[in-house]
């Protein structure tokens, strides 16, 4: 078979030579050269290694960031949490004033730590079960210290503070003190009105920060031990995001810093009463995932998408460029032939040989290029130009795939002989 007449002709490099039109370009009977297997394999391995390394570094960074931040992200009203809904800021201010803060998660730990020099803060009284409420009530009566109950509702008031009842939600977010309690008068207006109001007829009770005629802060004397119990209708004054508003910081420090020791009780699920706990507290799996992990996963997803876009193969229209060196047409033909032989692609090789021959014969016998692959148009025109022995032109130009390499070589010889006979006729 004849090869291309111009060995330095430009070749398409932007896309693999899969188009039939590309395969028929020029006079070469075989397709454009495929990439070298060894170099392509090496490049793929390098790309995979770089991608795996990038993912490993990114994952290590995410894990390290989560580990470093794990000590500062614990939960709502947690003195170790620095996010807007934690209470790390008030704990630090108390520490500067010599107050030590100890975090406990069970009622028994809280009761054991209570004493006359201790303030016991219960962050979620309504979560406690009946047994835990009994333990805390005993600590209130016997400790002689201060107990602060954050937003206790009717569910827990019966056991923790008998004689006090809720009076609905407060309608004033920052009420004035409205009482003679020194802590309230020094603090001024504070965000105690974002939760519940209370009412009581107990003697000696000090009612402060009224909203709609009912106090949002109650201070009750506790038995003969000299202690007291503080009922605070809203936890807003302890949150990091609102501690600096109005008199929140002053009121929080005075309520929690009257004793040198502060026991910060964060009730755990083990302290909950499954029979009396509010059913609305059930949370889904996604709600239980910390907010920091959600952001980390989002960043990881964005990084993965960017990496995919960066490493993705960009396919576009064919772009021709001159080869950097002149390659002989025979070398290109032999190289492509070896690739076909290595892949045992006799069907593909036969198709290319026949297609190239049909296009050259169509030009010789005057058949339009658009009908070069139509047996009804090309076969009769070629047969009319033959002068030697009769032969089945249709089977030769449009036949089946050769069964072995010897048949493929014979097909190439017959096609070459047919083209040569037409040219000389």
PDB file of N, CA, C and O in Angstrom, residues 29-89:
ATOM      1  N   UNK A  29      -3.025   4.583   4.775  1.00  0.00           N
ATOM      2  CA  UNK A  29      -4.133   3.648   4.970  1.00  0.00           C
ATOM      3  C   UNK A  29      -4.414   3.365   6.429  1.00  0.00           C
ATOM      4  O   UNK A  29      -5.381   2.720   6.732  1.00  0.00           O
ATOM      5  N   UNK A  30      -3.558   3.819   7.388  1.00  0.00           N
ATOM      6  CA  UNK A  30      -3.739   3.522   8.807  1.00  0.00           C
ATOM      7  C   UNK A  30      -3.987   4.803   9.573  1.00  0.00           C
ATOM      8  O   UNK A  30      -3.651   5.899   9.108  1.00  0.00           O
ATOM      9  N   UNK A  31      -4.546   4.741  10.784  1.00  0.00           N
ATOM     10  CA  UNK A  31      -4.928   5.944  11.522  1.00  0.00           C
ATOM     11  C   UNK A  31      -3.733   6.678  12.087  1.00  0.00           C
ATOM     12  O   UNK A  31      -2.590   6.236  12.022  1.00  0.00           O
ATOM     13  N   UNK A  32      -4.054   7.843  12.717  1.00  0.00           N
ATOM     14  CA  UNK A  32      -3.006   8.665  13.319  1.00  0.00           C
ATOM     15  C   UNK A  32      -2.315   7.903  14.435  1.00  0.00           C
ATOM     16  O   UNK A  32      -2.899   7.031  15.057  1.00  0.00           O
ATOM     17  N   UNK A  33      -1.046   8.238  14.733  1.00  0.00           N
ATOM     18  CA  UNK A  33      -0.297   7.482  15.738  1.00  0.00           C
ATOM     19  C   UNK A  33      -0.899   7.624  17.126  1.00  0.00           C
ATOM     20  O   UNK A  33      -1.324   8.694  17.517  1.00  0.00           O
ATOM     21  N   UNK A  34      -0.928   6.530  17.853  1.00  0.00           N
ATOM     22  CA  UNK A  34      -1.417   6.544  19.233  1.00  0.00           C
ATOM     23  C   UNK A  34      -0.280   6.941  20.158  1.00  0.00           C
ATOM     24  O   UNK A  34       0.886   6.842  19.808  1.00  0.00           O
ATOM     25  N   UNK A  35      -0.572   7.424  21.369  1.00  0.00           N
ATOM     26  CA  UNK A  35       0.490   7.790  22.310  1.00  0.00           C
ATOM     27  C   UNK A  35       1.304   6.575  22.700  1.00  0.00           C
ATOM     28  O   UNK A  35       0.818   5.459  22.753  1.00  0.00           O
ATOM     29  N   UNK A  36       2.540   6.820  23.058  1.00  0.00           N
ATOM     30  CA  UNK A  36       3.406   5.727  23.481  1.00  0.00           C
ATOM     31  C   UNK A  36       2.916   5.168  24.804  1.00  0.00           C
ATOM     32  O   UNK A  36       2.709   5.909  25.767  1.00  0.00           O
ATOM     33  N   UNK A  37       2.753   3.852  24.850  1.00  0.00           N
ATOM     34  CA  UNK A  37       2.159   3.207  26.025  1.00  0.00           C
ATOM     35  C   UNK A  37       2.954   3.460  27.287  1.00  0.00           C
ATOM     36  O   UNK A  37       2.404   3.784  28.338  1.00  0.00           O
ATOM     37  N   UNK A  38       4.272   3.324  27.219  1.00  0.00           N
ATOM     38  CA  UNK A  38       5.093   3.455  28.433  1.00  0.00           C
ATOM     39  C   UNK A  38       5.017   4.864  28.999  1.00  0.00           C
ATOM     40  O   UNK A  38       4.827   5.071  30.204  1.00  0.00           O
ATOM     41  N   UNK A  39       5.156   5.875  28.116  1.00  0.00           N
ATOM     42  CA  UNK A  39       5.099   7.257  28.593  1.00  0.00           C
ATOM     43  C   UNK A  39       3.720   7.598  29.137  1.00  0.00           C
ATOM     44  O   UNK A  39       3.587   8.282  30.158  1.00  0.00           O
ATOM     45  N   UNK A  40       2.680   7.125  28.457  1.00  0.00           N
ATOM     46  CA  UNK A  40       1.322   7.416  28.927  1.00  0.00           C
ATOM     47  C   UNK A  40       1.072   6.773  30.284  1.00  0.00           C
ATOM     48  O   UNK A  40       0.462   7.386  31.174  1.00  0.00           O
ATOM     49  N   UNK A  41       1.542   5.538  30.455  1.00  0.00           N
ATOM     50  CA  UNK A  41       1.364   4.863  31.740  1.00  0.00           C
ATOM     51  C   UNK A  41       2.114   5.588  32.858  1.00  0.00           C
ATOM     52  O   UNK A  41       1.620   5.761  33.957  1.00  0.00           O
ATOM     53  N   UNK A  42       3.322   6.043  32.547  1.00  0.00           N
ATOM     54  CA  UNK A  42       4.106   6.780  33.552  1.00  0.00           C
ATOM     55  C   UNK A  42       3.408   8.076  33.941  1.00  0.00           C
ATOM     56  O   UNK A  42       3.341   8.437  35.126  1.00  0.00           O
ATOM     57  N   UNK A  43       2.876   8.781  32.940  1.00  0.00           N
ATOM     58  CA  UNK A  43       2.170  10.037  33.252  1.00  0.00           C
ATOM     59  C   UNK A  43       0.933   9.783  34.096  1.00  0.00           C
ATOM     60  O   UNK A  43       0.632  10.540  35.021  1.00  0.00           O
ATOM     61  N   UNK A  44       0.201   8.698  33.788  1.00  0.00           N
ATOM     62  CA  UNK A  44      -0.988   8.382  34.588  1.00  0.00           C
ATOM     63  C   UNK A  44      -0.618   8.070  36.030  1.00  0.00           C
ATOM     64  O   UNK A  44      -1.288   8.502  36.970  1.00  0.00           O
ATOM     65  N   UNK A  45       0.460   7.306  36.203  1.00  0.00           N
ATOM     66  CA  UNK A  45       0.884   6.967  37.566  1.00  0.00           C
ATOM     67  C   UNK A  45       1.273   8.220  38.331  1.00  0.00           C
ATOM     68  O   UNK A  45       0.937   8.383  39.509  1.00  0.00           O
ATOM     69  N   UNK A  46       1.973   9.136  37.660  1.00  0.00           N
ATOM     70  CA  UNK A  46       2.356  10.385  38.330  1.00  0.00           C
ATOM     71  C   UNK A  46       1.143  11.215  38.709  1.00  0.00           C
ATOM     72  O   UNK A  46       1.086  11.796  39.798  1.00  0.00           O
ATOM     73  N   UNK A  47       0.166  11.267  37.809  1.00  0.00           N
ATOM     74  CA  UNK A  47      -1.056  12.029  38.126  1.00  0.00           C
ATOM     75  C   UNK A  47      -1.767  11.415  39.325  1.00  0.00           C
ATOM     76  O   UNK A  47      -2.241  12.128  40.213  1.00  0.00           O
ATOM     77  N   UNK A  48      -1.872  10.087  39.326  1.00  0.00           N
ATOM     78  CA  UNK A  48      -2.554   9.422  40.442  1.00  0.00           C
ATOM     79  C   UNK A  48      -1.820   9.681  41.750  1.00  0.00           C
ATOM     80  O   UNK A  48      -2.433   9.961  42.787  1.00  0.00           O
ATOM     81  N   UNK A  49      -0.506   9.610  41.714  1.00  0.00           N
ATOM     82  CA  UNK A  49       0.272   9.858  42.932  1.00  0.00           C
ATOM     83  C   UNK A  49       0.070  11.282  43.427  1.00  0.00           C
ATOM     84  O   UNK A  49      -0.088  11.515  44.639  1.00  0.00           O
ATOM     85  N   UNK A  50       0.087  12.250  42.507  1.00  0.00           N
ATOM     86  CA  UNK A  50      -0.111  13.637  42.926  1.00  0.00           C
ATOM     87  C   UNK A  50      -1.511  13.842  43.497  1.00  0.00           C
ATOM     88  O   UNK A  50      -1.681  14.546  44.508  1.00  0.00           O
ATOM     89  N   UNK A  51      -2.517  13.223  42.861  1.00  0.00           N
ATOM     90  CA  UNK A  51      -3.877  13.366  43.369  1.00  0.00           C
ATOM     91  C   UNK A  51      -4.025  12.733  44.753  1.00  0.00           C
ATOM     92  O   UNK A  51      -4.628  13.319  45.663  1.00  0.00           O
ATOM     93  N   UNK A  52      -3.460  11.532  44.920  1.00  0.00           N
ATOM     94  CA  UNK A  52      -3.541  10.866  46.230  1.00  0.00           C
ATOM     95  C   UNK A  52      -2.812  11.678  47.293  1.00  0.00           C
ATOM     96  O   UNK A  52      -3.288  11.827  48.425  1.00  0.00           O
ATOM     97  N   UNK A  53      -1.658  12.240  46.941  1.00  0.00           N
ATOM     98  CA  UNK A  53      -0.918  13.060  47.899  1.00  0.00           C
ATOM     99  C   UNK A  53      -1.708  14.295  48.296  1.00  0.00           C
ATOM    100  O   UNK A  53      -1.768  14.662  49.477  1.00  0.00           O
ATOM    101  N   UNK A  54      -2.340  14.950  47.303  1.00  0.00           N
ATOM    102  CA  UNK A  54      -3.126  16.141  47.614  1.00  0.00           C
ATOM    103  C   UNK A  54      -4.299  15.811  48.528  1.00  0.00           C
ATOM    104  O   UNK A  54      -4.583  16.535  49.489  1.00  0.00           O
ATOM    105  N   UNK A  55      -4.987  14.688  48.236  1.00  0.00           N
ATOM    106  CA  UNK A  55      -6.121  14.298  49.082  1.00  0.00           C
ATOM    107  C   UNK A  55      -5.655  13.951  50.488  1.00  0.00           C
ATOM    108  O   UNK A  55      -6.284  14.318  51.490  1.00  0.00           O
ATOM    109  N   UNK A  56      -4.507  13.260  50.589  1.00  0.00           N
ATOM    110  CA  UNK A  56      -3.991  12.897  51.913  1.00  0.00           C
ATOM    111  C   UNK A  56      -3.621  14.127  52.726  1.00  0.00           C
ATOM    112  O   UNK A  56      -3.920  14.226  53.918  1.00  0.00           O
ATOM    113  N   UNK A  57      -2.971  15.106  52.068  1.00  0.00           N
ATOM    114  CA  UNK A  57      -2.603  16.338  52.779  1.00  0.00           C
ATOM    115  C   UNK A  57      -3.851  17.092  53.217  1.00  0.00           C
ATOM    116  O   UNK A  57      -3.927  17.609  54.342  1.00  0.00           O
ATOM    117  N   UNK A  58      -4.856  17.157  52.326  1.00  0.00           N
ATOM    118  CA  UNK A  58      -6.088  17.853  52.678  1.00  0.00           C
ATOM    119  C   UNK A  58      -6.791  17.158  53.834  1.00  0.00           C
ATOM    120  O   UNK A  58      -7.264  17.811  54.780  1.00  0.00           O
ATOM    121  N   UNK A  59      -6.865  15.820  53.782  1.00  0.00           N
ATOM    122  CA  UNK A  59      -7.514  15.094  54.876  1.00  0.00           C
ATOM    123  C   UNK A  59      -6.772  15.285  56.189  1.00  0.00           C
ATOM    124  O   UNK A  59      -7.381  15.461  57.255  1.00  0.00           O
ATOM    125  N   UNK A  60      -5.425  15.267  56.121  1.00  0.00           N
ATOM    126  CA  UNK A  60      -4.644  15.480  57.345  1.00  0.00           C
ATOM    127  C   UNK A  60      -4.886  16.872  57.908  1.00  0.00           C
ATOM    128  O   UNK A  60      -4.987  17.055  59.133  1.00  0.00           O
ATOM    129  N   UNK A  61      -5.005  17.867  57.018  1.00  0.00           N
ATOM    130  CA  UNK A  61      -5.285  19.218  57.494  1.00  0.00           C
ATOM    131  C   UNK A  61      -6.635  19.327  58.157  1.00  0.00           C
ATOM    132  O   UNK A  61      -6.793  19.997  59.188  1.00  0.00           O
ATOM    133  N   UNK A  62      -7.645  18.674  57.550  1.00  0.00           N
ATOM    134  CA  UNK A  62      -8.989  18.711  58.137  1.00  0.00           C
ATOM    135  C   UNK A  62      -8.998  18.041  59.509  1.00  0.00           C
ATOM    136  O   UNK A  62      -9.582  18.551  60.475  1.00  0.00           O
ATOM    137  N   UNK A  63      -8.337  16.873  59.600  1.00  0.00           N
ATOM    138  CA  UNK A  63      -8.299  16.161  60.885  1.00  0.00           C
ATOM    139  C   UNK A  63      -7.553  16.974  61.933  1.00  0.00           C
ATOM    140  O   UNK A  63      -7.982  17.068  63.092  1.00  0.00           O
ATOM    141  N   UNK A  64      -6.437  17.585  61.530  1.00  0.00           N
ATOM    142  CA  UNK A  64      -5.672  18.388  62.487  1.00  0.00           C
ATOM    143  C   UNK A  64      -6.472  19.591  62.962  1.00  0.00           C
ATOM    144  O   UNK A  64      -6.474  19.927  64.150  1.00  0.00           O
ATOM    145  N   UNK A  65      -7.172  20.253  62.019  1.00  0.00           N
ATOM    146  CA  UNK A  65      -7.990  21.402  62.410  1.00  0.00           C
ATOM    147  C   UNK A  65      -9.098  20.997  63.356  1.00  0.00           C
ATOM    148  O   UNK A  65      -9.367  21.673  64.359  1.00  0.00           O
ATOM    149  N   UNK A  66      -9.754  19.867  63.049  1.00  0.00           N
ATOM    150  CA  UNK A  66     -10.818  19.406  63.936  1.00  0.00           C
ATOM    151  C   UNK A  66     -10.272  19.044  65.310  1.00  0.00           C
ATOM    152  O   UNK A  66     -10.900  19.324  66.342  1.00  0.00           O
ATOM    153  N   UNK A  67      -9.076  18.416  65.336  1.00  0.00           N
ATOM    154  CA  UNK A  67      -8.489  18.047  66.624  1.00  0.00           C
ATOM    155  C   UNK A  67      -8.107  19.270  67.440  1.00  0.00           C
ATOM    156  O   UNK A  67      -8.308  19.320  68.658  1.00  0.00           O
ATOM    157  N   UNK A  68      -7.547  20.298  66.751  1.00  0.00           N
ATOM    158  CA  UNK A  68      -7.160  21.504  67.470  1.00  0.00           C
ATOM    159  C   UNK A  68      -8.363  22.264  67.993  1.00  0.00           C
ATOM    160  O   UNK A  68      -8.302  22.901  69.053  1.00  0.00           O
ATOM    161  N   UNK A  69      -9.462  22.208  67.239  1.00  0.00           N
ATOM    162  CA  UNK A  69     -10.648  22.945  67.669  1.00  0.00           C
ATOM    163  C   UNK A  69     -11.549  22.146  68.596  1.00  0.00           C
ATOM    164  O   UNK A  69     -12.526  22.679  69.121  1.00  0.00           O
ATOM    165  N   UNK A  70     -11.260  20.845  68.758  1.00  0.00           N
ATOM    166  CA  UNK A  70     -12.156  20.015  69.552  1.00  0.00           C
ATOM    167  C   UNK A  70     -12.201  20.464  71.003  1.00  0.00           C
ATOM    168  O   UNK A  70     -13.198  20.286  71.691  1.00  0.00           O
ATOM    169  N   UNK A  71     -11.112  21.051  71.490  1.00  0.00           N
ATOM    170  CA  UNK A  71     -11.106  21.490  72.878  1.00  0.00           C
ATOM    171  C   UNK A  71     -11.913  22.737  73.122  1.00  0.00           C
ATOM    172  O   UNK A  71     -12.180  23.082  74.276  1.00  0.00           O
ATOM    173  N   UNK A  72     -12.305  23.438  72.062  1.00  0.00           N
ATOM    174  CA  UNK A  72     -13.045  24.685  72.245  1.00  0.00           C
ATOM    175  C   UNK A  72     -14.466  24.590  71.719  1.00  0.00           C
ATOM    176  O   UNK A  72     -15.172  25.583  71.692  1.00  0.00           O
ATOM    177  N   UNK A  73     -14.922  23.398  71.291  1.00  0.00           N
ATOM    178  CA  UNK A  73     -16.268  23.246  70.764  1.00  0.00           C
ATOM    179  C   UNK A  73     -16.915  22.055  71.467  1.00  0.00           C
ATOM    180  O   UNK A  73     -16.682  20.915  71.124  1.00  0.00           O
ATOM    181  N   UNK A  74     -17.698  22.352  72.493  1.00  0.00           N
ATOM    182  CA  UNK A  74     -18.312  21.281  73.271  1.00  0.00           C
ATOM    183  C   UNK A  74     -19.830  21.318  73.182  1.00  0.00           C
ATOM    184  O   UNK A  74     -20.447  20.285  72.996  1.00  0.00           O
ATOM    185  N   UNK A  75     -20.452  22.481  73.339  1.00  0.00           N
ATOM    186  CA  UNK A  75     -21.894  22.505  73.276  1.00  0.00           C
ATOM    187  C   UNK A  75     -22.475  23.810  73.783  1.00  0.00           C
ATOM    188  O   UNK A  75     -21.762  24.749  74.155  1.00  0.00           O
ATOM    189  N   UNK A  76     -23.808  23.838  73.798  1.00  0.00           N
ATOM    190  CA  UNK A  76     -24.536  25.030  74.210  1.00  0.00           C
ATOM    191  C   UNK A  76     -24.319  25.293  75.695  1.00  0.00           C
ATOM    192  O   UNK A  76     -24.395  24.385  76.529  1.00  0.00           O
ATOM    193  N   UNK A  77     -23.997  26.552  76.029  1.00  0.00           N
ATOM    194  CA  UNK A  77     -23.775  26.988  77.411  1.00  0.00           C
ATOM    195  C   UNK A  77     -22.599  26.270  78.080  1.00  0.00           C
ATOM    196  O   UNK A  77     -22.517  26.234  79.301  1.00  0.00           O
ATOM    197  N   UNK A  78     -21.712  25.732  77.292  1.00  0.00           N
ATOM    198  CA  UNK A  78     -20.541  25.061  77.851  1.00  0.00           C
ATOM    199  C   UNK A  78     -19.436  26.093  78.074  1.00  0.00           C
ATOM    200  O   UNK A  78     -19.096  26.853  77.162  1.00  0.00           O
ATOM    201  N   UNK A  79     -18.847  26.162  79.271  1.00  0.00           N
ATOM    202  CA  UNK A  79     -17.794  27.161  79.530  1.00  0.00           C
ATOM    203  C   UNK A  79     -16.511  26.905  78.754  1.00  0.00           C
ATOM    204  O   UNK A  79     -15.616  27.737  78.756  1.00  0.00           O
ATOM    205  N   UNK A  80     -16.396  25.763  78.072  1.00  0.00           N
ATOM    206  CA  UNK A  80     -15.229  25.474  77.255  1.00  0.00           C
ATOM    207  C   UNK A  80     -15.434  25.838  75.792  1.00  0.00           C
ATOM    208  O   UNK A  80     -14.514  25.726  74.982  1.00  0.00           O
ATOM    209  N   UNK A  81     -16.640  26.278  75.439  1.00  0.00           N
ATOM    210  CA  UNK A  81     -16.982  26.546  74.045  1.00  0.00           C
ATOM    211  C   UNK A  81     -16.826  28.033  73.739  1.00  0.00           C
ATOM    212  O   UNK A  81     -17.356  28.877  74.454  1.00  0.00           O
ATOM    213  N   UNK A  82     -16.116  28.317  72.641  1.00  0.00           N
ATOM    214  CA  UNK A  82     -15.856  29.708  72.270  1.00  0.00           C
ATOM    215  C   UNK A  82     -16.759  30.215  71.158  1.00  0.00           C
ATOM    216  O   UNK A  82     -16.610  31.357  70.729  1.00  0.00           O
ATOM    217  N   UNK A  83     -17.674  29.396  70.655  1.00  0.00           N
ATOM    218  CA  UNK A  83     -18.569  29.884  69.608  1.00  0.00           C
ATOM    219  C   UNK A  83     -19.648  30.771  70.237  1.00  0.00           C
ATOM    220  O   UNK A  83     -19.731  30.892  71.459  1.00  0.00           O
ATOM    221  N   UNK A  84     -20.485  31.432  69.419  1.00  0.00           N
ATOM    222  CA  UNK A  84     -21.440  32.403  69.971  1.00  0.00           C
ATOM    223  C   UNK A  84     -22.370  31.846  71.034  1.00  0.00           C
ATOM    224  O   UNK A  84     -22.837  32.597  71.900  1.00  0.00           O
ATOM    225  N   UNK A  85     -22.661  30.548  71.007  1.00  0.00           N
ATOM    226  CA  UNK A  85     -23.624  29.988  71.950  1.00  0.00           C
ATOM    227  C   UNK A  85     -22.953  29.245  73.106  1.00  0.00           C
ATOM    228  O   UNK A  85     -23.614  28.539  73.847  1.00  0.00           O
ATOM    229  N   UNK A  86     -21.655  29.409  73.240  1.00  0.00           N
ATOM    230  CA  UNK A  86     -20.961  28.868  74.389  1.00  0.00           C
ATOM    231  C   UNK A  86     -20.868  29.900  75.501  1.00  0.00           C
ATOM    232  O   UNK A  86     -21.401  31.016  75.411  1.00  0.00           O
ATOM    233  N   UNK A  87     -20.151  29.553  76.582  1.00  0.00           N
ATOM    234  CA  UNK A  87     -20.027  30.452  77.741  1.00  0.00           C
ATOM    235  C   UNK A  87     -18.575  30.582  78.189  1.00  0.00           C
ATOM    236  O   UNK A  87     -18.302  30.784  79.378  1.00  0.00           O
ATOM    237  N   UNK A  88     -17.654  30.464  77.236  1.00  0.00           N
ATOM    238  CA  UNK A  88     -16.245  30.542  77.592  1.00  0.00           C
ATOM    239  C   UNK A  88     -15.874  31.928  78.116  1.00  0.00           C
ATOM    240  O   UNK A  88     -15.016  32.054  79.010  1.00  0.00           O
ATOM    241  N   UNK A  89     -16.489  32.969  77.579  1.00  0.00           N
ATOM    242  CA  UNK A  89     -16.120  34.337  77.960  1.00  0.00           C
ATOM    243  C   UNK A  89     -16.401  34.604  79.440  1.00  0.00           C
ATOM    244  O   UNK A  89     -15.556  35.148  80.155  1.00  0.00           O
TER     245      UNK A  89
END
